[in-house]
XYZ file of C-alpha atoms in Angstrom:
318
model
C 0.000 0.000 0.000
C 1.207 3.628 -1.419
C 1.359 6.874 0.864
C -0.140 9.689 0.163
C 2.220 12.622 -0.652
C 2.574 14.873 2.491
C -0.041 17.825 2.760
C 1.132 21.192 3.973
C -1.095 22.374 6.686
C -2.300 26.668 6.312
C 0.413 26.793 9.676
C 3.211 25.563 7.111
C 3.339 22.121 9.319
C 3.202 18.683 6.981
C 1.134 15.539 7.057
C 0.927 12.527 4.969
C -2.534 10.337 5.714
C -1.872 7.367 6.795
C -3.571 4.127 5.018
C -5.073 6.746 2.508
C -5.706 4.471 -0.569
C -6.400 1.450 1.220
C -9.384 3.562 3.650
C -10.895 5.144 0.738
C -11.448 1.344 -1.014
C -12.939 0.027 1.887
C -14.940 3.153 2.534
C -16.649 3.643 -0.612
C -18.854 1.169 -1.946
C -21.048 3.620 -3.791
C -20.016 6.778 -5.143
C -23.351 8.436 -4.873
C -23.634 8.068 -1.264
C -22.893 10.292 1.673
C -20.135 10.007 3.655
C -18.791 10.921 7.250
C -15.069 11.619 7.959
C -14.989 12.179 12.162
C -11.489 13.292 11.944
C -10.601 15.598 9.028
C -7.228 16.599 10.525
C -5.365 18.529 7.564
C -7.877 16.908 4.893
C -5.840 13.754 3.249
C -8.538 11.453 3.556
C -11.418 14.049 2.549
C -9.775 15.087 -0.374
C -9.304 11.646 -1.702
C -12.962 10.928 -0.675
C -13.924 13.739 -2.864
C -12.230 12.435 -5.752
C -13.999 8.850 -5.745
C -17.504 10.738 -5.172
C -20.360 11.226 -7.845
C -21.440 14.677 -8.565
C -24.100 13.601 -6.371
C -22.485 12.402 -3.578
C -21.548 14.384 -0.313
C -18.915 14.554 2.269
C -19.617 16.015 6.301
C -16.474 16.203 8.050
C -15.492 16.538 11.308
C -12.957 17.772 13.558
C -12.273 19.309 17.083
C -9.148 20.621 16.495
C -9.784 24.759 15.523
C -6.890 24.681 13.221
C -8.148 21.429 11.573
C -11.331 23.744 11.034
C -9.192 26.928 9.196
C -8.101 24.042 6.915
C -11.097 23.398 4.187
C -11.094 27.138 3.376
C -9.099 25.111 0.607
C -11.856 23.060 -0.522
C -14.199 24.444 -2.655
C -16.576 21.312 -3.456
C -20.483 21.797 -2.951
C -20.192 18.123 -1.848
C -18.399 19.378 1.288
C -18.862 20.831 4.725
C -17.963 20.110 8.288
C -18.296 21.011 11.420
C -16.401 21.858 14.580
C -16.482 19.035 17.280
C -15.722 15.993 18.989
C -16.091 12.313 16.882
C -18.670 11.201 19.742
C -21.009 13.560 18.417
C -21.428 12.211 15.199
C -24.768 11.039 15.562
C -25.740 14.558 16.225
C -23.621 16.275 13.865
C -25.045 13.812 11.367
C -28.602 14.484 12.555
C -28.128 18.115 11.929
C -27.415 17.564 8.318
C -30.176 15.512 7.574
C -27.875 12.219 7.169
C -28.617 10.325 10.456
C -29.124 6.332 9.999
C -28.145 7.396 5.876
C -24.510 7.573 5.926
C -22.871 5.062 3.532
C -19.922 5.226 5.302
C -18.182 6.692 8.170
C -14.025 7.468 8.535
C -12.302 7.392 11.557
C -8.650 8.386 11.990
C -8.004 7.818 15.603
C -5.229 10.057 17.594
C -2.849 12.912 17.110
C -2.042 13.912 13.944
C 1.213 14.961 12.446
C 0.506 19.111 12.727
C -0.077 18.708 16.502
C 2.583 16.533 17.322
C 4.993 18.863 14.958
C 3.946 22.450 16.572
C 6.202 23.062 19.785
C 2.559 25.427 20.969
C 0.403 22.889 20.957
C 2.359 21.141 23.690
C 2.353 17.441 22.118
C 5.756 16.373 21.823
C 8.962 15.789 23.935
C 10.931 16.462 21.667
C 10.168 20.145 21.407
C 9.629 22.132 23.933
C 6.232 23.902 24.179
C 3.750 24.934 26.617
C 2.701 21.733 28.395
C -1.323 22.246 27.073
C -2.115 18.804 24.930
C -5.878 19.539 23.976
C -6.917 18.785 20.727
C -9.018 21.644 21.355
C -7.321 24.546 23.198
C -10.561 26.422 23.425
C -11.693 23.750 26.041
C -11.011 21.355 29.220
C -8.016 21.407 31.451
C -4.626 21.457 29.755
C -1.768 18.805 30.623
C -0.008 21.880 32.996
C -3.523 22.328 35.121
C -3.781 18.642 35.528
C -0.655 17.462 36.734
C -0.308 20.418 38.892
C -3.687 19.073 40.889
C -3.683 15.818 40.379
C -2.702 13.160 43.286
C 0.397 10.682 42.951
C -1.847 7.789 42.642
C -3.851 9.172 40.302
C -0.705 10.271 37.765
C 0.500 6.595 38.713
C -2.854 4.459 37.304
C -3.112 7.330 33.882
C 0.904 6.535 32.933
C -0.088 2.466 33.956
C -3.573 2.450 31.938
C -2.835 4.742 29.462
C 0.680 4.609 28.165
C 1.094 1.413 29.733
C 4.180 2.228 31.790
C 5.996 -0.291 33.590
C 7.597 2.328 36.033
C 4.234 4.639 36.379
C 4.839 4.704 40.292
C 7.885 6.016 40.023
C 7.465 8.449 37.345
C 4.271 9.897 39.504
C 5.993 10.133 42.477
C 8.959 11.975 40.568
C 6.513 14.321 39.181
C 5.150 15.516 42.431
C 8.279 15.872 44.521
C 8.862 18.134 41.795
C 6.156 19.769 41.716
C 5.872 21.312 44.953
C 9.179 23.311 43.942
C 8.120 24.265 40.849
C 4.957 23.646 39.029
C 5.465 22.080 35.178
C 4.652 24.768 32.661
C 6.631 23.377 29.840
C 7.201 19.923 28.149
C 11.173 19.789 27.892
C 10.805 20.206 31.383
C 8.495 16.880 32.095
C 10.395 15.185 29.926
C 13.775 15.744 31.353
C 12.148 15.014 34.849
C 10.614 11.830 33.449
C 13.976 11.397 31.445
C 15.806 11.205 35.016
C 13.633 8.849 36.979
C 13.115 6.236 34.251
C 15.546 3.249 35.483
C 15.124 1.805 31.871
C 14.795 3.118 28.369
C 13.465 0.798 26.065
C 15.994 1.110 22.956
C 15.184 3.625 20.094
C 12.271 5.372 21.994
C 12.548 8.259 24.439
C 11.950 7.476 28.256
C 8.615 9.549 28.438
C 7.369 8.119 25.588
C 4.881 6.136 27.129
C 4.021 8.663 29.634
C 3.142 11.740 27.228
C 0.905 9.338 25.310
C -0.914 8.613 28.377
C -1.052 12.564 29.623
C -2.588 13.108 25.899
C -5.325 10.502 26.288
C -6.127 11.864 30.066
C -6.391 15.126 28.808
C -8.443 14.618 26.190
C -10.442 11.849 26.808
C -9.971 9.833 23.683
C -10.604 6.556 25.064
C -14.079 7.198 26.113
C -14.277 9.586 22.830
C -14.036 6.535 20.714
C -16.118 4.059 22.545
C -19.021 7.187 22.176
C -18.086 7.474 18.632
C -18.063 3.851 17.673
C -21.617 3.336 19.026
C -22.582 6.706 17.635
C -21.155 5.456 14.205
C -23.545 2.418 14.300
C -26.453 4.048 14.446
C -25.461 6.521 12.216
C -24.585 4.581 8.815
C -27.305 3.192 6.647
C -27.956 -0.399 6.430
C -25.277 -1.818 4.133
C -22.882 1.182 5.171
C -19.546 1.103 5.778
C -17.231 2.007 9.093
C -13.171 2.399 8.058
C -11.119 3.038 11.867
C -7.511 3.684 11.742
C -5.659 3.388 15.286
C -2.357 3.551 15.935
C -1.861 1.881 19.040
C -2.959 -1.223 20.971
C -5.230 0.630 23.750
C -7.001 1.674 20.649
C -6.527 -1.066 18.538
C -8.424 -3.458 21.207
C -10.985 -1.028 21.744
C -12.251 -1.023 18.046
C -11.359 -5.202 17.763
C -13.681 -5.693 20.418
C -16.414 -3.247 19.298
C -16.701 -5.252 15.868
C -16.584 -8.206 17.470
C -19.035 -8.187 19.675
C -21.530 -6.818 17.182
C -20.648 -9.945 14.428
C -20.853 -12.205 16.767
C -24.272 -10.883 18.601
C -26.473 -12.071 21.143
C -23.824 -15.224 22.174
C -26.265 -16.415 25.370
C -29.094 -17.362 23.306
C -29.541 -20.990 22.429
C -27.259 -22.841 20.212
C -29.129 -24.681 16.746
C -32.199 -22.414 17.172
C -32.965 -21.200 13.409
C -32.837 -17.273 14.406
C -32.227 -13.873 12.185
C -29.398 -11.781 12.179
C -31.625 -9.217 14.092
C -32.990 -11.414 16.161
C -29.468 -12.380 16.947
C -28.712 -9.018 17.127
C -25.532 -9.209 14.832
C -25.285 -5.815 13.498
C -21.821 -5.824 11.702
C -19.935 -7.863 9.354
C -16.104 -8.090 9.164
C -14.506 -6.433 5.877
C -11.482 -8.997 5.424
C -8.411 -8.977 8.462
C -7.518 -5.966 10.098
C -4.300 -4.034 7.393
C -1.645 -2.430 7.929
C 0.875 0.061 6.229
C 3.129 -1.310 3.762
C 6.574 -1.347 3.839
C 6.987 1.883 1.442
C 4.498 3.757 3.637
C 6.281 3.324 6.673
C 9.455 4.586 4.846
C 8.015 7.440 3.448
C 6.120 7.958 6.348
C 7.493 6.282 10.163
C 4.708 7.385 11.928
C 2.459 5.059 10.104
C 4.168 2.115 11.298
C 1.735 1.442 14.301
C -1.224 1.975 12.367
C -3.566 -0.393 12.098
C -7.377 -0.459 9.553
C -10.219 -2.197 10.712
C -13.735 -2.136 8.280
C -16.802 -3.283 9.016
C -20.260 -3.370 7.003
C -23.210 -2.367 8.898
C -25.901 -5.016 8.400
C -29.223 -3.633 9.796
């Protein structure tokens, strides 16, 4: 599977989709449908949407992210629009524009994206130093700064252990606030030097705080619980016969999504075995689209950060 050729963002920052052709064929199955994309980012997967769309079909997009939001000004398509907001409001967002329970298919491109991680401001990233904020959308919530400076040892402990799935989360917390009662963290060089110090072992090729930045992110911005809302949302949201495409691009993710499909091809698994019963009666709501893909080996050249990624599809049944 190709990469897309980066996109330069209207801040001058670059991103390449990840997965872009392979999405788009298992997204659209007709090109006269509408379509949902809950995470338009800097636009790679709309735009390539667009292009496999009948004059009558139609895009919605979505995206929290404000600066996401200054990006279409570069699309002029009547098939477009989006919105500002969260992918667990889909339903709604879809409801507004007439398209709930008609979507043909929904996109959704789970995580950061390249721009954020690449802007020191935004506060993402380790490896630049930046105001320590993290929200997707800086308009709203408690930034990474506000959180750590309240919240208790224990609690830092179990978000590094659950969310970035840190073997040393103890001792990172309890690093954290000795030093925070000397100085609160404004700034993510600073974290990440702290977190740099009391790591007793760095896993080769990937920065000591690693593990526990990814886990701040999710805390602060609830992504977890975002995507379980969205992937329910998503169901009732697509047509019968419509498609859901979900990129992730790590396991906590990964698992999530896995599971959701799942459950919903397998159904109601506590009523009796060799009774003659419908899918609906059954309640199996989704059928598998082939094994779960990832990037190919000239994607992840041209592009590391796709290396994690992993597609899941799914056809909506009733």
């Amino acid at each position: 599977m190709t990469s897309s050729a980066p996109e330069q963002s209207a801040r001058g920052f670059r991103h390449a989709s990840v997965l872009l052709d392979g999405a788009v064929d298992a997204l659209i199955h007709d090109p006269a449908g509408a379509y949902l994309d809950g995470t338009f980012g800097r636009g790679g997967h709309s735009r390539a949407i667009l292009a496999r769309l009948a004059p009558e079909g139609r895009l919605l997009a979505i995206d929290r992210d404000p600066q996401a939001i200054a990006e279409p000004a570069t699309i002029a398509d009547p098939r477009f629009s989006i919105e500002q907001g969260e992918f667990a409001r889909l339903g709604e967002i879809a409801e507004a524009h007439g398209l709930h329970g008609g979507l043909a298919g929904i996109l959704l491109d789970v995580g950061v994206s390249s721009p954020q991680l690449d802007d020191p401001e935004r506060g993402f990233s380790f490896l630049r130093d930046g105001p320590l904020d993290m929200r997707m959308d800086p308009s709203r919530g408690e930034s990474a700064a506000d959180w750590l400076a309240r919240a208790p040892e224990g609690e830092i402990a179990r978000v590094f252990k659950t969310y970035g799935e840190e073997r040393f989360a103890r001792r990172l917390a309890r690093a954290i606030v000795e030093r925070r009662v000397e100085r609160p963290f404004t700034r993510t060089a600073d974290l990440a030097e702290v977190i740099k110090a009391a790591h007793p072992a760095w896993e080769k090729g990937k920065h000591p705080a690693t593990r526990a930045f990814q886990a701040l992110r999710i805390q602060v911005n609830g992504e977890l619980d975002q995507l379980d809302a969205a992937l329910a949302a998503a169901l009732e949201a697509l047509a019968p016969g419509g498609h859901l495409v979900v990129i992730s691009f790590h396991s906590l993710e990964d698992r999530r999504v896995k599971r959701f499909i799942r459950d919903h091809v397998r159904g109601d698994t506590h009523l009796p075995k060799g009774v003659p019963l419908r899918d609906d009666q059954l309640h199996r709501r989704l059928e598998a689209l082939g094994k779960a893909r990832r990037p190919g080996p000239e994607e992840v050249e041209a592009n590391p950060r796709a290396r994690s990624a992993v597609m899941r599809a799914a056809r909506k049944r009733y």
